[in-house]
Short mmCIF file of C-alpha atoms and ligand atoms in Angstrom, two decimals:
data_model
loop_
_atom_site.label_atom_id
_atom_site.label_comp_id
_atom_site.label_asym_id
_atom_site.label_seq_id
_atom_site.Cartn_x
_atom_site.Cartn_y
_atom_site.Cartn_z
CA UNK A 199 119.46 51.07 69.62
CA UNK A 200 117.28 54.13 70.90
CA UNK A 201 117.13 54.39 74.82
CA UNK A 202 115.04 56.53 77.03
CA UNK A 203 117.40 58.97 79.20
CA UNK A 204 116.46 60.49 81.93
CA UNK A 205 117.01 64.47 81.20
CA UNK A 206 115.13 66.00 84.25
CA UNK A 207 113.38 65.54 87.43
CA UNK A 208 111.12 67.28 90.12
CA UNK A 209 108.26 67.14 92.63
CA UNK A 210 105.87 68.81 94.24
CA UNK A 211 103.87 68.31 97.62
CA UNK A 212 101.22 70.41 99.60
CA UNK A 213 101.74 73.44 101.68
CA UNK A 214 100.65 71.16 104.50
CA UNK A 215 102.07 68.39 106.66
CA UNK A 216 99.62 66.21 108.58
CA UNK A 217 102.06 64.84 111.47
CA UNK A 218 100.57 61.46 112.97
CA UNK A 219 99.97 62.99 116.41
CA UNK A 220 97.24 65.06 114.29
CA UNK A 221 95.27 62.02 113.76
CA UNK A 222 94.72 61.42 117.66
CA UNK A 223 92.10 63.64 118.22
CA UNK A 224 90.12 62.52 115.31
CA UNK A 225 90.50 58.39 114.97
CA UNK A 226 91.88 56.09 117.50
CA UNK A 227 95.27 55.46 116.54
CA UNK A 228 98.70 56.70 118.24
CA UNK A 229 101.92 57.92 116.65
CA UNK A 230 103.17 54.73 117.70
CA UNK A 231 101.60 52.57 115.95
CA UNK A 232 101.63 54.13 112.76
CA UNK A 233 105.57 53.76 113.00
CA UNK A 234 105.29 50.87 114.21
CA UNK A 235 103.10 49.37 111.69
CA UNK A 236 104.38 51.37 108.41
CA UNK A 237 106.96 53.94 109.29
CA UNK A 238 104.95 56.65 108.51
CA UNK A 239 105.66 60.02 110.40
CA UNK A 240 103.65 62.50 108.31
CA UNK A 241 102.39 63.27 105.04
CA UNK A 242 101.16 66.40 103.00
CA UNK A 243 97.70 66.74 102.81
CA UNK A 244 96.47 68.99 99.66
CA UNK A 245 94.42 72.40 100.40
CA UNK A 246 91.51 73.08 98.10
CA UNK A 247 93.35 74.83 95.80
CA UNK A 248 96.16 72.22 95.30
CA UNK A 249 95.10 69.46 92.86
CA UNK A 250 96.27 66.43 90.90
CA UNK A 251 96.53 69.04 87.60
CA UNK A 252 98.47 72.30 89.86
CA UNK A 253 100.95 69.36 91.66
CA UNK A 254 101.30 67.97 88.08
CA UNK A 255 101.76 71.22 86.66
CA UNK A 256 104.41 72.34 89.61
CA UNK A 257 106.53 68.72 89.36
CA UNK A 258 106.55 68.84 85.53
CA UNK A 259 107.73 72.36 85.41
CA UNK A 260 110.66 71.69 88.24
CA UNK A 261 111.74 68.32 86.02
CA UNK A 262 111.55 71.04 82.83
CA UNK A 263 113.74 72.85 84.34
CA UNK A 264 115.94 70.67 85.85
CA UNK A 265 116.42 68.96 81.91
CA UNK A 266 117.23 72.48 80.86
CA UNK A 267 113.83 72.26 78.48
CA UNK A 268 111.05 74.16 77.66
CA UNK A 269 107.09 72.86 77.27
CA UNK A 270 107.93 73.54 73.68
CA UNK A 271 110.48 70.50 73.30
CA UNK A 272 108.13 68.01 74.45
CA UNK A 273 106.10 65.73 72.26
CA UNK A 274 103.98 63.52 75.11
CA UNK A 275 102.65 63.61 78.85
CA UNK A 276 101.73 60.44 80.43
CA UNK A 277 99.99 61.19 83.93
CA UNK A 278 99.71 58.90 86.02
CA UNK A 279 97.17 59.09 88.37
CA UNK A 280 94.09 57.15 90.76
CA UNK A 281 92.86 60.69 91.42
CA UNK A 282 91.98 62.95 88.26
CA UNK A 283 90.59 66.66 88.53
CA UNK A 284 87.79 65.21 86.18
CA UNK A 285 86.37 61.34 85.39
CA UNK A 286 87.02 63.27 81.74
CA UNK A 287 88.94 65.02 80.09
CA UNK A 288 92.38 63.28 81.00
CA UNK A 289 94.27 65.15 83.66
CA UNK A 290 97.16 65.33 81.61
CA UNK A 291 95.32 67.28 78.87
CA UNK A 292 94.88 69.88 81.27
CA UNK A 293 98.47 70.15 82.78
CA UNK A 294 99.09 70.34 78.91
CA UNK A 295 97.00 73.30 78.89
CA UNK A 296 97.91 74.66 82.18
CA UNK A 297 101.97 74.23 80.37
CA UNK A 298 100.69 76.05 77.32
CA UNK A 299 101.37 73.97 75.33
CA UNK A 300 99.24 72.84 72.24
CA UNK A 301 101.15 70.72 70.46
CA UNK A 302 101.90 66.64 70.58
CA UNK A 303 99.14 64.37 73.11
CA UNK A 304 98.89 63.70 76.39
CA UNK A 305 96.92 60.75 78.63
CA UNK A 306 96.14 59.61 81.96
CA UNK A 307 97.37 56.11 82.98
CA UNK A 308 95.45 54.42 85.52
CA UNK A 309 97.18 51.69 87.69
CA UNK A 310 97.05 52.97 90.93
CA UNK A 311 100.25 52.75 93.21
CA UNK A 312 102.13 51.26 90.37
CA UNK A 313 100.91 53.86 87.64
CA UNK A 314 104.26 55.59 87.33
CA UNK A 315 106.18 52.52 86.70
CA UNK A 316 103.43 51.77 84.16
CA UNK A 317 104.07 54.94 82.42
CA UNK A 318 107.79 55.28 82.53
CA UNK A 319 107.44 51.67 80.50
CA UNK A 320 104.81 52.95 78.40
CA UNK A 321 106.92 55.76 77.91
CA UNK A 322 109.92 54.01 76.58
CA UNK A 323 107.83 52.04 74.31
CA UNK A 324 106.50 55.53 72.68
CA UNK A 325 110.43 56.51 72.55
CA UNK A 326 111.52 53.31 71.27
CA UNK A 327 109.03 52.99 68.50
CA UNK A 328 109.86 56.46 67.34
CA UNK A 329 106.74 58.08 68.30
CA UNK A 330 107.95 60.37 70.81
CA UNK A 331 111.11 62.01 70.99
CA UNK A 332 111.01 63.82 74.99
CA UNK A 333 107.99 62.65 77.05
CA UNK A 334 107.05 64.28 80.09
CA UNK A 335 106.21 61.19 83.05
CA UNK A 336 103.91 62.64 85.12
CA UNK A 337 102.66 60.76 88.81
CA UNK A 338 100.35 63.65 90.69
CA UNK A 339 97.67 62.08 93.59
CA UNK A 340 95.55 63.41 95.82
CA UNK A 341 94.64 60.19 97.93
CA UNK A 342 93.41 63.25 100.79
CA UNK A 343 90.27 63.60 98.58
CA UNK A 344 89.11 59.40 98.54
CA UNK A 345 89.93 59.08 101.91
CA UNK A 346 87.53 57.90 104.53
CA UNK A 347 89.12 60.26 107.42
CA UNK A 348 86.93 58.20 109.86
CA UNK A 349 88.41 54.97 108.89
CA UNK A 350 91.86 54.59 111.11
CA UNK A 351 93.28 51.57 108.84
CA UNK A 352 93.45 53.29 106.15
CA UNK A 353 93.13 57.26 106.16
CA UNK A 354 96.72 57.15 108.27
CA UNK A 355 98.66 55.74 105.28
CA UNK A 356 98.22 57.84 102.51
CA UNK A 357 99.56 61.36 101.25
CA UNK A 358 99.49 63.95 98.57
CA UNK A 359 102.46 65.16 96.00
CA UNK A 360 103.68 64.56 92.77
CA UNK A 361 106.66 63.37 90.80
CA UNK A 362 107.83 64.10 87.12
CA UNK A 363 110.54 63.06 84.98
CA UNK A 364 111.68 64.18 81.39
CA UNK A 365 112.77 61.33 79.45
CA UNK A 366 114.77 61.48 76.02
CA UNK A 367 115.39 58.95 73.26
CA UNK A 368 119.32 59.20 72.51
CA UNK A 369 121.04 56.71 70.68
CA UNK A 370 122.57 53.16 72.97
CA UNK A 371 124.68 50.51 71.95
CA UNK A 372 122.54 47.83 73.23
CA UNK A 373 124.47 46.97 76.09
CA UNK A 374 123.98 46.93 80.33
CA UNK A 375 126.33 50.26 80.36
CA UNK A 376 123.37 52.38 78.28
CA UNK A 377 122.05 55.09 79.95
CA UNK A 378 118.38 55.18 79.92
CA UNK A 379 115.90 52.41 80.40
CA UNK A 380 117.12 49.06 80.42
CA UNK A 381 114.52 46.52 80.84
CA UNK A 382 110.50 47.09 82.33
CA UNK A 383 107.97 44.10 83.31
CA UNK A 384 104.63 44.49 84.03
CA UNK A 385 102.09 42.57 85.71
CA UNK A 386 98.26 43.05 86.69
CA UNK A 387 95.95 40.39 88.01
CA UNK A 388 92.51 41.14 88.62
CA UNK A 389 91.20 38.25 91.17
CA UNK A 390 92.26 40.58 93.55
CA UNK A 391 90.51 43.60 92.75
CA UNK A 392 87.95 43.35 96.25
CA UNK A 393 91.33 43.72 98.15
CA UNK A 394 92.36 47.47 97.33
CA UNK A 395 89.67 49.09 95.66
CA UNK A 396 87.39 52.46 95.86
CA UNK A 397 83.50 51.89 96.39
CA UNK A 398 82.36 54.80 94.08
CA UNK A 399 82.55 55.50 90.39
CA UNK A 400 80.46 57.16 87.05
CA UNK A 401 79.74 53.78 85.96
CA UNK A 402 78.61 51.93 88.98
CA UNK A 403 77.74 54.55 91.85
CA UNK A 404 77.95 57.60 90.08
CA UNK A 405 79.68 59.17 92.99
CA UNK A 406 83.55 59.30 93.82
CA UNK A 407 83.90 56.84 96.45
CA UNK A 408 86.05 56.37 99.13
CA UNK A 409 89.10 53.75 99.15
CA UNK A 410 88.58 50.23 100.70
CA UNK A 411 91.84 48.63 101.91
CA UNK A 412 92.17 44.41 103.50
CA UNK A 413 95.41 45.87 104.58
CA UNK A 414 96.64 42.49 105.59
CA UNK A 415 95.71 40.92 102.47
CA UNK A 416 97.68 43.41 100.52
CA UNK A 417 100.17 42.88 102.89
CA UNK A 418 100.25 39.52 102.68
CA UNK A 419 100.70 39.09 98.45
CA UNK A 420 102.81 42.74 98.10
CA UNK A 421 106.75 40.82 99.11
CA UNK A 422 106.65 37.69 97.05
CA UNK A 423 104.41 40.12 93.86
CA UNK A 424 107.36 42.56 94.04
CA UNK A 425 110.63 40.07 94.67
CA UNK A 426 109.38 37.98 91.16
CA UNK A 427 108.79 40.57 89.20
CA UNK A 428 112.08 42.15 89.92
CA UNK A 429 113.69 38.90 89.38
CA UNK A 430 112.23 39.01 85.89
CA UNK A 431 113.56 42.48 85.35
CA UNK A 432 116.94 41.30 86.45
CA UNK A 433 116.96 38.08 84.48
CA UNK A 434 115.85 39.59 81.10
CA UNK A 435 118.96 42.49 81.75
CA UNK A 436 121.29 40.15 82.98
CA UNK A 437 121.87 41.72 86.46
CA UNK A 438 121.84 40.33 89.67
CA UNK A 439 120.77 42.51 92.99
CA UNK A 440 124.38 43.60 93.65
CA UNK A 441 124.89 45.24 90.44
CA UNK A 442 122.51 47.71 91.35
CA UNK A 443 123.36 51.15 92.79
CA UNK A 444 119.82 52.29 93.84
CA UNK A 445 116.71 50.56 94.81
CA UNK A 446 113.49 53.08 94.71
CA UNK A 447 110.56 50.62 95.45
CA UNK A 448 106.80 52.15 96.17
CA UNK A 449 106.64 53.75 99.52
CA UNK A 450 103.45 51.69 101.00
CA UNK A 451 105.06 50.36 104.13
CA UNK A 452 108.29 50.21 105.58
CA UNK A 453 108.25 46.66 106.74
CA UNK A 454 107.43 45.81 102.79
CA UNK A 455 110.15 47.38 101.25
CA UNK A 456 112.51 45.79 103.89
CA UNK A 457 111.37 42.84 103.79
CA UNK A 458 111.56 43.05 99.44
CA UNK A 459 115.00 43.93 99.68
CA UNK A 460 116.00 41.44 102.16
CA UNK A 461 114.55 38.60 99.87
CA UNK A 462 116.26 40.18 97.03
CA UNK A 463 119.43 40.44 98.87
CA UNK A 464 119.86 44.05 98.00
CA UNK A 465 121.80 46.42 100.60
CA UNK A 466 120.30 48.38 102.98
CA UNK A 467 122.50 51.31 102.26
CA UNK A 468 120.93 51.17 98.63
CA UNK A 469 117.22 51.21 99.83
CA UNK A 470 115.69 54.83 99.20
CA UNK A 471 112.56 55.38 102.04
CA UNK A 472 110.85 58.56 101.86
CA UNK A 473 107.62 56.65 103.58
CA UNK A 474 108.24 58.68 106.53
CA UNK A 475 108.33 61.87 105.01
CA UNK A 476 105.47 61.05 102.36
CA UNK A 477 103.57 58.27 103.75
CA UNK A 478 101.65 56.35 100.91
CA UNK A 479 101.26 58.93 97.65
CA UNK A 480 100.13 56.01 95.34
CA UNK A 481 101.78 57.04 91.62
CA UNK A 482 103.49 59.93 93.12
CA UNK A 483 105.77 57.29 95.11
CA UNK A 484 108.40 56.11 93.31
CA UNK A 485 109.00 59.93 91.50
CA UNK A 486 108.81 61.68 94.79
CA UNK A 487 111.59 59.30 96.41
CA UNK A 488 114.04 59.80 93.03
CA UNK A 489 113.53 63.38 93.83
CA UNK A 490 114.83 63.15 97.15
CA UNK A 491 117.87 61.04 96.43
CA UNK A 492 118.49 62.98 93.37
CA UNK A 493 118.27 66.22 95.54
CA UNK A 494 120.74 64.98 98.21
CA UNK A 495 123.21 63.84 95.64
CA UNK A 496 122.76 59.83 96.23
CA UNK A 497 121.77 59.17 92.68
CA UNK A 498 124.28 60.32 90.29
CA UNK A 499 124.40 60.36 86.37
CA UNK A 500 125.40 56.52 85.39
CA UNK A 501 124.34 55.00 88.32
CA UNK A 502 121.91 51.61 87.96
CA UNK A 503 118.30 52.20 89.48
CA UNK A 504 115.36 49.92 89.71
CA UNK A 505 112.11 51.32 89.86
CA UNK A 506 109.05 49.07 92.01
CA UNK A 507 105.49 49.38 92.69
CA UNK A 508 102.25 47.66 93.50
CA UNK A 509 99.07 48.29 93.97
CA UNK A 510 95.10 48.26 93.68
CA UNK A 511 94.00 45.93 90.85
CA UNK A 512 96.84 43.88 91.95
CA UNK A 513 98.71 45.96 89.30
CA UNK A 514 102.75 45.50 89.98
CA UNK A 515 105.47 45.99 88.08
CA UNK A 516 109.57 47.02 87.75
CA UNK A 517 111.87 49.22 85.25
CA UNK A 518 115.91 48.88 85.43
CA UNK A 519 116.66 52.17 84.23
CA UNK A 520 120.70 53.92 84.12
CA UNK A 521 120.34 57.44 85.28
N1 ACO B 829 95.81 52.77 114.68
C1 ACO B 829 95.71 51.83 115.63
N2 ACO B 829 95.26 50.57 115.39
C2 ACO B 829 94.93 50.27 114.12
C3 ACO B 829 95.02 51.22 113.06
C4 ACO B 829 95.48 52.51 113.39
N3 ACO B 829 95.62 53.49 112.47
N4 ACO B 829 94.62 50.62 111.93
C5 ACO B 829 94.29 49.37 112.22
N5 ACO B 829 94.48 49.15 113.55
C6 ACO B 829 94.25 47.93 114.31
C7 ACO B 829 93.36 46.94 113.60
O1 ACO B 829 91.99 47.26 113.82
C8 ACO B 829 93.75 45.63 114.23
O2 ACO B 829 93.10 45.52 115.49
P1 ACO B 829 92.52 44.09 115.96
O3 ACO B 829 93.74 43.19 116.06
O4 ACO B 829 91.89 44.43 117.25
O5 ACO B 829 91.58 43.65 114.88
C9 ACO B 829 95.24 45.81 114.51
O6 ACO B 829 95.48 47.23 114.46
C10 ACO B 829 96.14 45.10 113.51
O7 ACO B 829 95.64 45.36 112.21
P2 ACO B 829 96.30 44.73 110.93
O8 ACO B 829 95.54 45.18 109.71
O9 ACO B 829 96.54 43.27 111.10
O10 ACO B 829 97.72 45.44 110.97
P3 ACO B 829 98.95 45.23 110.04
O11 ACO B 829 100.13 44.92 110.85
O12 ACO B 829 98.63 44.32 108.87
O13 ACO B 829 99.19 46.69 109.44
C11 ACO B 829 98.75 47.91 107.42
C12 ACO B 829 98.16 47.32 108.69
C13 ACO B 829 99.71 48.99 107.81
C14 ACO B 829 97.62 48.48 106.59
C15 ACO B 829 99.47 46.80 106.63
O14 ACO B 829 98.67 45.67 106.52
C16 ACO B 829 99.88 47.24 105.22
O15 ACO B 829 100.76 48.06 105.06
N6 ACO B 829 99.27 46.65 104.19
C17 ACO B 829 99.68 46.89 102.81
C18 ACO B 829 99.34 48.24 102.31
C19 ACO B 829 99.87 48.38 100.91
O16 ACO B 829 101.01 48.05 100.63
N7 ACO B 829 99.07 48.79 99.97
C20 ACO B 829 99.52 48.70 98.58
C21 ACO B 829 99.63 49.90 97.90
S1 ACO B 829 98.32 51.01 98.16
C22 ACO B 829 97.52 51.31 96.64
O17 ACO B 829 97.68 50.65 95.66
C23 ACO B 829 96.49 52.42 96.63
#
């Protein structure tokens, strides 16, 4: 049975960190309650020569490296972003371009916050079916750039960065003790699209838009959206919550991802939260926090890791993965 391995992984983020006590001067909010509320402390905040494509670029050519591969062994990018360079062409056709490399495809995957666990499934599905041999998983945002910085519930929250990982199909025995991804389910459901949106687009508006948040509605579906779909996850691999070594959920809110594991009964000691560092980087998320537990040694080669996000749309979804 062909499994996707994880080869490589990196990250990027802006030269700039926007500390909460920045935002006093301009909205009426205090550090305090931002930690409070979300654990956020501070977030990078893109210049205007950092984009979704150069943060792409920079996090796919640190997870290149890290795999010990060039552009040229690559067959597929999947980006995953809310925030392209362009409406069209795909932002991953250009970090293609910008990795000079002219060979294989490349497409953007739009799902919002939950885009990279989209693609990493999407991903495996390419590997699996023998379409792709080593696909580059891209999630670059720029949230900075949809912001309304005069709205305090919402323009606190969110970040820049980007997160990339080289995946690589290599041959499993069909068991738990693979390496590589395990088991993926995905979920989406419309109805709630008013709840997390952005009010702008080439369709409707024809402008950008700026994101619209009912943060308490999100708030209020994200725990029990999350805990059942990573009950599915664990029921079709046959796993229950202590089996796991690392939990990487999206970094939205602090009080969500405690409260997720809690319900789930997973460890605190195997909850990864970078929310303070990053705040809310949408697709970015979930690469950006395997970065940092990579980095400081936490995750190790073997160990069991489940992937979690949710976001606009509702989109939400989970991948069990074996680093
Ligand atoms: N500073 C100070 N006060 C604020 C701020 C701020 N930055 N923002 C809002 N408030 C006020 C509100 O106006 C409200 O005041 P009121 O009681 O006088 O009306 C009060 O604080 C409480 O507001 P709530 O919205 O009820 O606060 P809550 O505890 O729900 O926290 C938050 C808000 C942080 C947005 C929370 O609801 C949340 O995290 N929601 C989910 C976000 C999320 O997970 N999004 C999903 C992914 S994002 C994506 O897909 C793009």
């Amino acid at each position: 049975m062909i499994r996707s391995v994880v080869r490589g992984n990196g990250a990027a983020l802006p030269r700039r960190i926007m500390k909460n006590a920045d935002f006093e001067g301009m909205v009426e909010t205090s550090d305090e309650w931002i930690v409070q509320r979300t654990g956020i402390r501070q977030r990078h905040v893109a210049a205007d020569d950092e984009t979704t494509a150069s943060l792409g670029e920079a996090a796919a050519r640190a997870a290149l490296s890290s795999a010990g591969m060039t552009p040229a062994d690559i067959d597929l990018i999947i980006l995953a972003t809310s925030t392209p360079n362009n409406t069209f062409p795909a932002t991953a056709v250009e970090i293609q371009n910008r990795l000079g490399m002219h060979h294989g495809f490349a497409f953007d995957m739009q799902a919002v916050c939950s885009g990279f666990v989209y693609a990493v499934a999407t991903a495996d599905l390419y590997i699996r079916g023998g379409l792709a041999k080593r696909v580059l998983v891209i999630g670059s945002e720029t949230f900075s750039r949809i912001l309304d910085w005069n709205d305090r519930s919402t323009c606190v929250l969110f970040g820049d960065g980007a997160g990339a990982l080289v995946l690589e199909a290599e041959e499993g025995v069909g068991a738990i003790t693979d390496r590589g991804v395990l088991a993926a389910s995905l979920r989406s459901d419309g109805v709630h699209k008013d709840k997390l949106f952005v009010d702008g687009g080439p369709s409707t508006t024809g402008t950008v838009g700026h994101l619209r948040m009912e943060g308490r509605e999100v708030f209020k579906h994200a725990v029990g959206m999350i805990t059942d779909v990573i009950e599915a996850t664990f029921g079709d691999a046959g796993i229950t919550a202590e089996d796991l070594d690392w939990f990487v959920p999206h970094q939205a809110n602090k009080r969500i991802i405690d409260a997720s594991a809690k319900k789930l009964g997973i460890a605190e000691q195997k909850v990864v939260v970078t929310v303070d560092l990053h705040g809310n980087t949408s697709a970015a998320s979930v690469p950006l926090a395997l970065s940092v537990a990579v980095a400081d040694g936490r995750i190790k080669k073997g160990d069991l890791v489940l992937l979690e996000a949710m976001g606009g749309g509702f989109t939400w979804g989970a991948v069990l993965l074996r680093w």
